[in-house]
Every structure is written in C-alpha cells, then in structure tokens.
Tab-separated table of C-alpha atoms (C1' of nucleotides) in Angstrom:
chain	number	residue	atom	x	y	z
R	498	UNK	CA	6.371	26.892	-0.319
R	499	UNK	CA	5.689	26.315	-4.024
R	500	UNK	CA	4.081	23.213	-5.502
R	501	UNK	CA	7.486	22.568	-7.033
R	502	UNK	CA	9.115	22.397	-3.633
R	503	UNK	CA	6.315	20.290	-2.192
R	504	UNK	CA	6.647	17.856	-5.091
R	505	UNK	CA	10.348	17.410	-4.510
R	506	UNK	CA	9.609	16.195	-0.989
R	507	UNK	CA	7.051	13.595	-1.977
R	508	UNK	CA	7.733	11.374	-4.970
R	509	UNK	CA	5.717	13.448	-7.406
R	510	UNK	CA	5.438	16.488	-9.676
R	511	UNK	CA	4.352	20.093	-9.218
R	512	UNK	CA	1.292	19.673	-11.464
R	513	UNK	CA	0.254	16.616	-9.478
R	514	UNK	CA	0.464	18.469	-6.198
R	515	UNK	CA	-1.654	21.320	-7.520
R	516	UNK	CA	-4.307	19.023	-9.044
R	517	UNK	CA	-4.538	16.925	-5.908
R	518	UNK	CA	-4.868	19.879	-3.596
R	519	UNK	CA	-7.406	21.536	-5.904
R	520	UNK	CA	-9.696	18.552	-5.299
R	521	UNK	CA	-10.243	19.706	-1.758
R	522	UNK	CA	-10.192	23.442	-2.253
R	523	UNK	CA	-7.807	26.194	-3.227
R	524	UNK	CA	-5.289	26.614	-0.491
R	525	UNK	CA	-2.486	28.478	-2.263
R	526	UNK	CA	-1.806	32.075	-3.192
R	527	UNK	CA	-0.815	32.898	-6.751
R	528	UNK	CA	2.698	34.171	-7.052
R	529	UNK	CA	3.457	33.003	-3.533
R	530	UNK	CA	2.761	29.299	-3.139
R	531	UNK	CA	1.249	27.501	-0.182
R	532	UNK	CA	1.444	28.391	3.490
R	533	UNK	CA	2.756	25.323	5.287
R	534	UNK	CA	0.847	26.273	8.390
R	535	UNK	CA	-2.456	26.652	6.575
R	536	UNK	CA	-1.945	23.514	4.474
R	537	UNK	CA	-1.230	21.530	7.591
R	538	UNK	CA	-4.370	22.707	9.332
R	539	UNK	CA	-6.627	22.281	6.296
R	540	UNK	CA	-5.283	18.857	5.333
R	541	UNK	CA	-5.401	17.567	8.874
R	542	UNK	CA	-9.060	18.517	8.992
R	543	UNK	CA	-9.759	16.851	5.630
R	544	UNK	CA	-7.957	13.680	6.649
R	545	UNK	CA	-9.743	13.578	9.993
R	546	UNK	CA	-6.542	14.006	11.990
R	547	UNK	CA	-7.767	16.953	14.017
R	548	UNK	CA	-9.277	14.765	16.696
R	549	UNK	CA	-8.315	11.912	18.972
R	550	UNK	CA	-9.369	8.459	17.811
R	551	UNK	CA	-10.295	5.812	20.346
R	552	UNK	CA	-8.543	2.566	19.568
R	553	UNK	CA	-8.595	-0.897	21.078
R	554	UNK	CA	-5.966	-3.542	20.581
R	555	UNK	CA	-7.086	-7.147	20.284
R	556	UNK	CA	-4.274	-9.619	20.821
R	557	UNK	CA	-1.594	-9.026	23.434
R	558	UNK	CA	1.092	-11.081	21.745
R	559	UNK	CA	4.359	-9.860	20.326
R	560	UNK	CA	2.871	-7.762	17.579
R	561	UNK	CA	0.369	-6.280	19.981
R	562	UNK	CA	3.030	-5.330	22.474
R	563	UNK	CA	5.301	-3.860	19.811
R	564	UNK	CA	2.411	-1.721	18.620
R	565	UNK	CA	1.318	-0.697	22.053
R	566	UNK	CA	4.764	0.578	22.954
R	567	UNK	CA	5.156	2.460	19.706
R	568	UNK	CA	5.282	6.065	20.891
R	569	UNK	CA	4.068	7.609	17.634
R	570	UNK	CA	0.548	6.262	18.077
R	571	UNK	CA	-0.347	8.383	21.034
R	572	UNK	CA	1.505	11.310	19.558
R	573	UNK	CA	-0.494	11.122	16.361
R	574	UNK	CA	-3.834	11.101	18.098
R	575	UNK	CA	-4.552	7.392	18.427
R	576	UNK	CA	-5.452	6.582	22.031
R	577	UNK	CA	-5.372	2.907	22.917
R	578	UNK	CA	-8.102	2.719	25.535
R	579	UNK	CA	-8.189	-1.059	26.029
R	580	UNK	CA	-6.376	-4.292	25.250
R	581	UNK	CA	-7.963	-7.718	24.843
R	582	UNK	CA	-6.616	-11.234	24.884
R	583	UNK	CA	-8.066	-14.687	25.259
R	584	UNK	CA	-5.146	-16.095	27.268
R	585	UNK	CA	-6.204	-16.319	30.942
R	586	UNK	CA	-2.581	-15.797	31.963
R	587	UNK	CA	-2.592	-12.325	30.428
R	588	UNK	CA	-5.999	-11.135	31.542
R	589	UNK	CA	-5.703	-8.560	34.290
R	590	UNK	CA	-2.082	-7.742	33.460
R	591	UNK	CA	-1.362	-4.032	33.089
R	592	UNK	CA	0.554	-2.486	30.227
R	593	UNK	CA	1.332	0.984	31.468
R	594	UNK	CA	-1.999	2.177	32.758
R	595	UNK	CA	-4.015	-0.038	30.414
R	596	UNK	CA	-5.383	-3.368	31.598
R	597	UNK	CA	-5.697	-6.483	29.463
R	598	UNK	CA	-9.317	-7.617	29.352
R	599	UNK	CA	-10.860	-10.912	28.439
R	600	UNK	CA	-11.951	-10.963	24.817
R	601	UNK	CA	-15.429	-11.682	26.056
R	602	UNK	CA	-15.747	-8.091	27.139
R	603	UNK	CA	-14.984	-6.759	23.649
R	604	UNK	CA	-18.499	-5.632	22.774
R	605	UNK	CA	-19.159	-4.080	26.157
R	606	UNK	CA	-15.986	-1.979	26.081
R	607	UNK	CA	-16.410	-0.895	22.461
R	608	UNK	CA	-19.898	0.338	23.196
R	609	UNK	CA	-19.072	1.937	26.528
R	610	UNK	CA	-15.963	3.812	25.374
R	611	UNK	CA	-17.350	4.601	21.929
R	612	UNK	CA	-14.354	3.015	20.250
R	613	UNK	CA	-13.574	4.064	16.666
R	614	UNK	CA	-10.878	1.645	15.527
R	615	UNK	CA	-9.831	-1.917	16.267
R	616	UNK	CA	-6.301	-3.168	15.779
R	617	UNK	CA	-6.515	-6.873	15.046
R	618	UNK	CA	-3.290	-8.545	16.179
R	619	UNK	CA	-4.716	-12.025	16.608
R	620	UNK	CA	-4.115	-15.358	14.851
R	621	UNK	CA	-5.732	-15.754	11.454
R	622	UNK	CA	-8.065	-18.396	12.820
R	623	UNK	CA	-9.993	-15.987	15.044
R	624	UNK	CA	-9.625	-12.749	13.084
R	625	UNK	CA	-12.951	-13.004	11.273
R	626	UNK	CA	-14.888	-13.745	14.430
R	627	UNK	CA	-13.356	-10.811	16.308
R	628	UNK	CA	-13.945	-8.531	13.315
R	629	UNK	CA	-17.614	-9.543	13.142
R	630	UNK	CA	-18.121	-8.860	16.819
R	631	UNK	CA	-16.281	-5.541	16.681
R	632	UNK	CA	-18.330	-4.352	13.713
R	633	UNK	CA	-21.538	-5.479	15.369
R	634	UNK	CA	-20.545	-3.494	18.442
R	635	UNK	CA	-20.190	-0.348	16.355
R	636	UNK	CA	-16.528	-0.018	15.485
R	637	UNK	CA	-15.885	2.153	12.416
R	638	UNK	CA	-12.604	0.844	10.997
R	639	UNK	CA	-10.143	-2.035	11.316
R	640	UNK	CA	-6.362	-2.274	11.085
R	641	UNK	CA	-5.788	-5.938	10.353
R	642	UNK	CA	-2.492	-7.698	11.070
R	643	UNK	CA	-3.918	-11.179	10.635
R	644	UNK	CA	-2.853	-12.777	7.355
R	645	UNK	CA	-6.405	-13.341	6.127
R	646	UNK	CA	-8.799	-11.303	4.056
R	647	UNK	CA	-11.528	-10.417	6.518
R	648	UNK	CA	-15.033	-9.716	5.275
R	649	UNK	CA	-16.950	-6.762	6.687
R	650	UNK	CA	-19.741	-4.518	5.387
R	651	UNK	CA	-18.645	-2.099	2.644
R	652	UNK	CA	-19.155	0.817	4.973
R	653	UNK	CA	-16.363	-0.345	7.304
R	654	UNK	CA	-12.872	0.367	5.957
R	655	UNK	CA	-10.179	-2.217	6.586
R	656	UNK	CA	-6.450	-1.640	6.225
R	657	UNK	CA	-4.363	-4.766	5.940
R	658	UNK	CA	-0.799	-4.960	7.190
R	659	UNK	CA	0.761	-7.835	5.345
R	660	UNK	CA	4.489	-8.014	5.814
R	661	UNK	CA	4.912	-11.165	3.782
R	662	UNK	CA	3.323	-9.396	0.823
R	663	UNK	CA	5.661	-6.465	1.240
R	664	UNK	CA	8.644	-8.810	1.267
R	665	UNK	CA	7.226	-10.462	-1.830
R	666	UNK	CA	6.906	-7.071	-3.502
R	667	UNK	CA	10.619	-6.571	-2.862
R	668	UNK	CA	11.376	-10.016	-4.261
R	669	UNK	CA	9.441	-9.188	-7.420
R	670	UNK	CA	11.115	-5.838	-7.965
R	671	UNK	CA	14.536	-7.388	-7.484
R	672	UNK	CA	13.728	-10.349	-9.730
R	673	UNK	CA	12.287	-8.153	-12.442
R	674	UNK	CA	15.534	-6.235	-12.290
R	675	UNK	CA	14.034	-2.907	-13.367
R	676	UNK	CA	14.271	0.353	-11.475
R	677	UNK	CA	13.220	0.494	-7.833
R	678	UNK	CA	9.804	1.874	-8.584
U	338	UNK	CA	-10.757	-22.268	-12.223
U	339	UNK	CA	-12.210	-19.506	-14.418
U	340	UNK	CA	-11.119	-15.873	-14.378
U	341	UNK	CA	-14.592	-15.202	-12.959
U	342	UNK	CA	-13.906	-17.389	-9.955
U	343	UNK	CA	-10.417	-15.975	-9.485
U	344	UNK	CA	-11.824	-12.456	-9.570
U	345	UNK	CA	-14.362	-13.221	-6.877
U	346	UNK	CA	-11.509	-14.152	-4.541
U	347	UNK	CA	-9.495	-11.001	-5.036
U	348	UNK	CA	-11.289	-7.667	-5.103
U	349	UNK	CA	-11.522	-7.450	-8.850
U	350	UNK	CA	-13.217	-8.460	-12.106
U	351	UNK	CA	-12.825	-11.310	-14.563
U	352	UNK	CA	-11.592	-9.021	-17.350
U	353	UNK	CA	-8.997	-7.559	-15.017
U	354	UNK	CA	-7.673	-10.965	-14.065
U	355	UNK	CA	-7.343	-11.988	-17.704
U	356	UNK	CA	-5.606	-8.727	-18.724
U	357	UNK	CA	-3.215	-8.865	-15.812
U	358	UNK	CA	-2.236	-12.471	-16.412
U	359	UNK	CA	-1.869	-11.869	-20.146
U	360	UNK	CA	0.908	-9.397	-19.351
U	361	UNK	CA	3.129	-12.260	-18.297
U	362	UNK	CA	1.993	-14.900	-20.743
U	363	UNK	CA	-1.021	-16.981	-21.576
U	364	UNK	CA	-1.561	-19.446	-18.808
U	365	UNK	CA	-5.193	-20.447	-19.323
U	366	UNK	CA	-7.008	-22.884	-21.555
U	367	UNK	CA	-10.004	-21.647	-23.528
U	368	UNK	CA	-13.232	-23.211	-22.436
U	369	UNK	CA	-11.589	-24.521	-19.292
U	370	UNK	CA	-10.014	-21.733	-17.312
U	371	UNK	CA	-6.735	-21.731	-15.423
U	372	UNK	CA	-4.991	-24.606	-13.711
U	373	UNK	CA	-4.362	-23.537	-10.134
U	374	UNK	CA	-1.285	-25.694	-9.994
U	375	UNK	CA	0.225	-24.230	-13.138
U	376	UNK	CA	-0.725	-20.662	-12.222
U	377	UNK	CA	0.893	-21.082	-8.846
U	378	UNK	CA	4.147	-22.343	-10.297
U	379	UNK	CA	4.291	-19.763	-13.083
U	380	UNK	CA	3.401	-16.814	-10.875
U	381	UNK	CA	5.774	-17.852	-8.136
U	382	UNK	CA	8.556	-17.878	-10.692
U	383	UNK	CA	7.557	-14.475	-12.069
U	384	UNK	CA	7.364	-12.964	-8.591
U	385	UNK	CA	10.690	-14.473	-7.611
U	386	UNK	CA	9.187	-16.641	-4.882
U	387	UNK	CA	10.698	-19.870	-6.128
U	388	UNK	CA	13.861	-19.434	-4.122
U	389	UNK	CA	14.970	-18.734	-0.583
U	390	UNK	CA	15.855	-15.128	0.171
U	391	UNK	CA	18.578	-14.359	2.679
U	392	UNK	CA	17.405	-11.722	5.129
U	393	UNK	CA	19.025	-9.891	7.989
U	394	UNK	CA	17.176	-8.073	10.728
U	395	UNK	CA	18.660	-4.846	12.045
U	396	UNK	CA	17.227	-3.797	15.395
U	397	UNK	CA	16.430	-6.357	18.077
U	398	UNK	CA	13.753	-4.310	19.787
U	399	UNK	CA	10.075	-5.093	20.069
U	400	UNK	CA	9.292	-4.844	16.399
U	401	UNK	CA	12.340	-6.881	15.537
U	402	UNK	CA	11.395	-9.643	17.941
U	403	UNK	CA	7.788	-9.709	16.790
U	404	UNK	CA	8.997	-10.087	13.228
U	405	UNK	CA	11.582	-12.672	14.025
U	406	UNK	CA	9.046	-14.903	15.730
U	407	UNK	CA	6.546	-14.566	12.927
U	408	UNK	CA	6.379	-18.124	11.590
U	409	UNK	CA	5.179	-17.152	8.103
U	410	UNK	CA	8.514	-15.627	7.180
U	411	UNK	CA	10.475	-18.838	7.166
U	412	UNK	CA	7.557	-20.668	5.628
U	413	UNK	CA	7.379	-18.222	2.731
U	414	UNK	CA	11.033	-18.534	1.910
U	415	UNK	CA	12.575	-15.674	3.865
U	416	UNK	CA	15.466	-16.967	5.937
U	417	UNK	CA	16.687	-14.619	8.647
U	418	UNK	CA	20.374	-15.425	8.761
U	419	UNK	CA	21.508	-12.746	11.205
U	420	UNK	CA	20.292	-10.139	13.674
U	421	UNK	CA	22.048	-6.894	14.549
U	422	UNK	CA	21.706	-4.440	17.393
U	423	UNK	CA	23.806	-1.669	18.809
U	424	UNK	CA	22.896	-2.352	22.458
U	425	UNK	CA	25.870	-4.118	24.117
U	426	UNK	CA	23.420	-5.872	26.451
U	427	UNK	CA	21.847	-7.687	23.531
U	428	UNK	CA	24.948	-8.566	21.563
U	429	UNK	CA	25.719	-12.264	21.824
U	430	UNK	CA	22.182	-13.151	22.898
U	431	UNK	CA	20.639	-15.996	20.929
U	432	UNK	CA	17.159	-15.915	19.415
U	433	UNK	CA	16.501	-19.521	18.542
U	434	UNK	CA	19.653	-20.527	16.721
U	435	UNK	CA	20.415	-17.007	15.521
U	436	UNK	CA	22.862	-14.804	17.396
U	437	UNK	CA	22.564	-11.049	17.789
U	438	UNK	CA	25.639	-9.346	16.364
U	439	UNK	CA	27.055	-5.900	16.898
U	440	UNK	CA	25.883	-3.510	14.192
U	441	UNK	CA	29.532	-2.955	13.382
U	442	UNK	CA	29.648	-6.345	11.741
U	443	UNK	CA	26.797	-5.486	9.344
U	444	UNK	CA	28.897	-5.125	6.200
U	445	UNK	CA	30.993	-8.189	6.904
U	446	UNK	CA	27.978	-10.441	7.398
U	447	UNK	CA	26.056	-9.080	4.404
U	448	UNK	CA	29.013	-9.768	2.177
U	449	UNK	CA	29.893	-13.150	3.639
U	450	UNK	CA	26.381	-14.575	3.603
U	451	UNK	CA	25.385	-12.887	0.357
U	452	UNK	CA	22.357	-11.280	1.987
U	453	UNK	CA	19.507	-10.150	-0.278
U	454	UNK	CA	17.203	-8.157	1.992
U	455	UNK	CA	17.515	-6.014	5.101
U	456	UNK	CA	14.682	-5.484	7.516
U	457	UNK	CA	15.203	-2.105	9.139
U	458	UNK	CA	13.623	-2.128	12.590
U	459	UNK	CA	15.717	0.645	14.083
U	460	UNK	CA	14.950	4.151	15.351
U	461	UNK	CA	14.413	6.789	12.681
U	462	UNK	CA	17.608	8.553	13.723
U	463	UNK	CA	19.896	5.761	12.537
U	464	UNK	CA	17.811	4.285	9.696
U	465	UNK	CA	19.517	6.239	6.920
U	466	UNK	CA	23.001	5.370	8.117
U	467	UNK	CA	22.215	1.657	8.336
U	468	UNK	CA	20.537	1.747	4.935
U	469	UNK	CA	23.578	3.408	3.372
U	470	UNK	CA	25.908	0.816	4.839
U	471	UNK	CA	23.667	-2.093	3.825
U	472	UNK	CA	23.406	-0.851	0.249
U	473	UNK	CA	27.123	-0.259	0.089
U	474	UNK	CA	27.655	-3.840	1.272
U	475	UNK	CA	25.534	-5.139	-1.589
U	476	UNK	CA	22.047	-5.662	-0.235
U	477	UNK	CA	19.357	-5.695	-2.936
U	478	UNK	CA	16.197	-4.518	-1.155
U	479	UNK	CA	15.011	-2.956	2.096
U	480	UNK	CA	11.907	-3.418	4.225
U	481	UNK	CA	11.797	-0.235	6.267
U	482	UNK	CA	9.923	0.050	9.549
U	483	UNK	CA	11.550	3.330	10.549
U	484	UNK	CA	9.179	6.269	10.140
U	485	UNK	CA	11.443	8.167	7.775
U	486	UNK	CA	11.789	8.289	4.016
U	487	UNK	CA	15.170	6.723	3.413
U	488	UNK	CA	17.142	7.618	0.300
U	489	UNK	CA	18.844	4.876	-1.664
U	490	UNK	CA	19.883	4.455	-5.312
U	491	UNK	CA	16.952	3.941	-7.699
U	492	UNK	CA	18.074	0.394	-8.343
U	493	UNK	CA	17.383	-0.654	-4.721
U	494	UNK	CA	13.681	-1.122	-3.970
U	495	UNK	CA	12.418	-0.028	-0.568
U	496	UNK	CA	9.106	-1.049	0.965
U	497	UNK	CA	7.924	1.157	3.791
U	498	UNK	CA	5.810	-0.169	6.619
U	499	UNK	CA	4.112	2.835	8.091
U	500	UNK	CA	1.428	1.929	10.569
U	501	UNK	CA	0.598	5.499	11.451
U	502	UNK	CA	-0.156	6.182	7.785
U	503	UNK	CA	-2.418	3.146	7.639
U	504	UNK	CA	-4.301	4.359	10.689
U	505	UNK	CA	-4.550	7.764	9.051
U	506	UNK	CA	-5.945	6.160	5.910
U	507	UNK	CA	-8.668	4.623	8.064
U	508	UNK	CA	-9.346	7.976	9.698
U	509	UNK	CA	-9.743	9.587	6.287
U	510	UNK	CA	-12.085	6.935	4.952
U	511	UNK	CA	-14.228	7.158	8.050
U	512	UNK	CA	-14.231	10.955	8.032
U	513	UNK	CA	-15.080	11.143	4.353
U	514	UNK	CA	-17.974	8.880	5.150
U	515	UNK	CA	-18.080	7.226	1.716
U	516	UNK	CA	-17.878	3.506	1.041
U	517	UNK	CA	-15.004	1.511	2.507
U	518	UNK	CA	-13.009	1.558	-0.678
G	578	DG	C1'	7.061	38.636	-12.206
G	579	DC	C1'	5.697	34.500	-10.161
G	580	DA	C1'	3.014	30.540	-8.924
G	581	DT	C1'	-1.692	28.929	-8.561
G	582	DG	C1'	-5.821	26.767	-10.469
G	583	DT	C1'	-7.820	24.660	-14.346
G	584	DG	C1'	-9.365	23.489	-19.026
G	585	DA	C1'	-7.245	20.874	-22.932
G	586	DA	C1'	-4.183	17.222	-24.448
G	587	DT	C1'	-2.153	13.081	-23.437
G	588	DA	C1'	-1.141	8.810	-21.365
G	589	DG	C1'	-2.501	4.906	-18.769
G	590	DG	C1'	-5.568	1.628	-17.126
G	591	DT	C1'	-10.160	-0.726	-17.028
G	592	DT	C1'	-14.181	-2.620	-19.204
G	593	DC	C1'	-16.463	-4.411	-23.256
G	594	DA	C1'	-17.206	-7.674	-26.596
G	595	DC	C1'	-16.032	-11.088	-29.586
G	596	DA	C1'	-12.997	-14.082	-32.489
G	597	DG	C1'	-10.571	-18.191	-31.565
G	598	DC	C1'	-9.717	-22.367	-29.293
G	599	DC	C1'	-10.802	-26.137	-26.095
M	150	DG	C1'	-21.135	-24.515	-25.077
M	151	DG	C1'	-17.636	-22.269	-22.277
M	152	DC	C1'	-13.775	-19.420	-21.353
M	153	DT	C1'	-9.533	-17.318	-22.772
M	154	DG	C1'	-6.856	-13.659	-24.968
M	155	DT	C1'	-7.056	-9.285	-27.020
M	156	DG	C1'	-8.215	-5.242	-29.958
M	157	DA	C1'	-11.470	-1.406	-29.504
M	158	DA	C1'	-14.140	1.703	-26.609
M	159	DC	C1'	-14.272	3.880	-22.600
M	160	DC	C1'	-12.967	6.083	-18.532
M	161	DT	C1'	-9.708	7.928	-15.183
M	162	DA	C1'	-5.476	10.071	-14.009
M	163	DT	C1'	-1.384	12.670	-15.196
M	164	DT	C1'	0.881	16.272	-17.751
M	165	DC	C1'	0.826	20.484	-20.326
M	166	DA	C1'	0.142	25.204	-20.837
M	167	DC	C1'	-1.803	29.412	-19.900
M	168	DA	C1'	-5.228	32.810	-18.135
M	169	DT	C1'	-5.841	34.660	-13.646
M	170	DG	C1'	-4.663	36.856	-9.438
M	171	DC	C1'	-1.271	38.179	-5.984
DNA sequence: GCATGTGAATAGGTTCACAGCC
DNA sequence: GGCTGTGAACCTATTCACATGC
C-alpha cells in the first residue's frame, strides 16, 4: 500500500505519512509502497502493543463496570487483573472471574501482580489519593476518568478522559460555525 | 489573576496564555491581570457554553447508562432529552424522568425537540447508520463512543472517545521511556 | 516507471522582549 | 512598578520536490 493510500485512510497527506514513518525507520520499498503486514508488526513493537499490559480498575461504579465489560480491552492486550472499590457492599463480589477487592489492598496487589496501568474510575475527591498510592506502589501509567487534574511525577504518563470537555469542544465548533475540523 | 498564575494552573506558559486569549480579544488590564469573573463570562460565550444544549443518547447499554447518570452533564448545560435503543426489552423503560424510545423514532424526536448533539453509544456495526440518520434529521454534532471512524459532512463536528487508543498512548509513552509528556 | 526517503522551502506556532497602559 | 498585548525572533511541523532505489 502506498503512502497515498495510507493517507486517505487517516485524516492526513502522503508526505505526512512518509515523514512520520521515517522518524522510526524506513519501512517501505521504493516503487512498491509499504507492506501492511510488516508495518503492523513494526509499529506495534514501537507503540509497545506487542505485549500484554497488566491493568487494575479502581472504582466499581457505572463507569468501571462499563469499562470492564468492554470486550476490546482484553482483545487489545489489556488484562484487567483486579478491581478495587471502597464500598463494603461490593467487596468480594465477582465480575466474571475477577473479584472486587477493598481499596486498602491496592498497593499489595499492584506490587504482587506487577501491574502496569491503573484505570481511575473513582470520584474526583479521592482520585489524587489513589493516584499517589498507585504511583508509590510502582504503577507506570494512569488512565484517569475523574474530572480533576491529578498530579504525578513527570515520569508517569497520565491520560485524561474528560467527556464534558469533549462535549464542550463540540459546542465550540458548532458555535464558531466553521468547518468540522 | 496574572497570565503567570493562569499558566501555572494549566500546563503552559504565561506568554502562551496571553497569545491565546488575544486571539479572541483583549480581556486583561495592564498592571493588574485578568478578572476571573470577566474571563469566565467571555470565554463561556466564545466556547458556546452560555446556553443549554439539547442532547440525545443513542444506545442504552452500559456506556449509555454510565453517561446518563453522570451528574456533570446536566450541571454543565447538556440536557439529555431522550434515549434510544433498539432492544424491545428496553423500550418504554424510564431512566429518571426520561423514557427509552425505539430507535425508529430517532428522526422524529430530533426534529421535534430541535436536538443539537447526539451521543453515539451503540455497537460499531450500526454507528454509521445512526449517524447518517441523525445528521439527516438536523443534528449539529456527534460524540462518538463506537470504535469506528464515522463519516459525516465536513460541517458536522465529531468527537471520538476511544479508550483503547488512550490506553495505547500510555503504552507508547511508557515503552518509549521518555518523560510523561 | 513508480513510490520511498529526505533535504529545502514554507507555514504555523511558541517564546522573547518591550512599548504601552494601569 | 507590574502586567498586558503584540511585533520580531525563533523553533517546530508540514509541504514540496526530487534524487535514489526497487
């Protein structure tokens, strides 16, 4: 497949595709284009998707349950090895084969199972505390659903999921009136 | 509050704050800084947040219910005026004071209630069809939870919520090893 | 011949620094 | 004196265009 074809799939240009890929190496063949198979393998390795990541979910509320049931996670190599909640009613409950633990056990489980990522699906009021404890216990990245800006060391990446902001982005684009992008 | 102080709250610099704000007007007072109150009002108007947006939710599954219960939505001016699902079991069920309608009624409701935004919380397989119908019925923006790239006219903004991609972004940052950002 | 990979040219965005106003 | 608003300098990213290799 040529850079031209690749570009038409994303929202970009042929030159952009070539420049971007050239940052990581030279994966194409002149006159021929790129092998989808090879690109896939090489990019998955670069992005760190060629392994299974150990994930824990903190917060067994609605968002937590929606996430947990989302089939794509497992399929894409994210293995939810534990769930935590502070509600005594929920502790001990099983979701599939995964048990809900007391939040108190967070550090122990993260260390024991060598957890990579934490999904924070807790109220804003406790998000920072949980994040601190998770980082202290050795977690390497955080997906944050709580509507607060959590502070962690620079070495720990955080991705924020902020649906209100995304709705607001829509509101702005509509208000502004201009083209969709 | 000075641009310096504002910058320290976001993840940015004083010069950046001043340049960005100057794009929309000159809201500060020299020697003094910016009035939070005035900034808030002016920016809310620019972003289109000084009104209530009519929203419908399509898909009354787990993601849909998590969203619907999310208190921030109403508080931030997004009023979910209708829910749709194709499952006959769910049709007629009430969530709070909002009834779940058959997806067939999508166009009728969008037109009648002058709906602005659609939240697409449906399986990937039907996302495009629903999007087409919503756009045809006059919706002005789409928040898309389905893991597909939906195609709509350029004039209709789409915001994609793609949790797998956000996890993958974490994986990349961790793999690359560099600083969090 | 065809499409990559890459320097050169261009455009876009960020930082600097200071005149102007409070 | 302090801080904004903004042109100028700088830096980064995108686009162009072509030599290189299949």
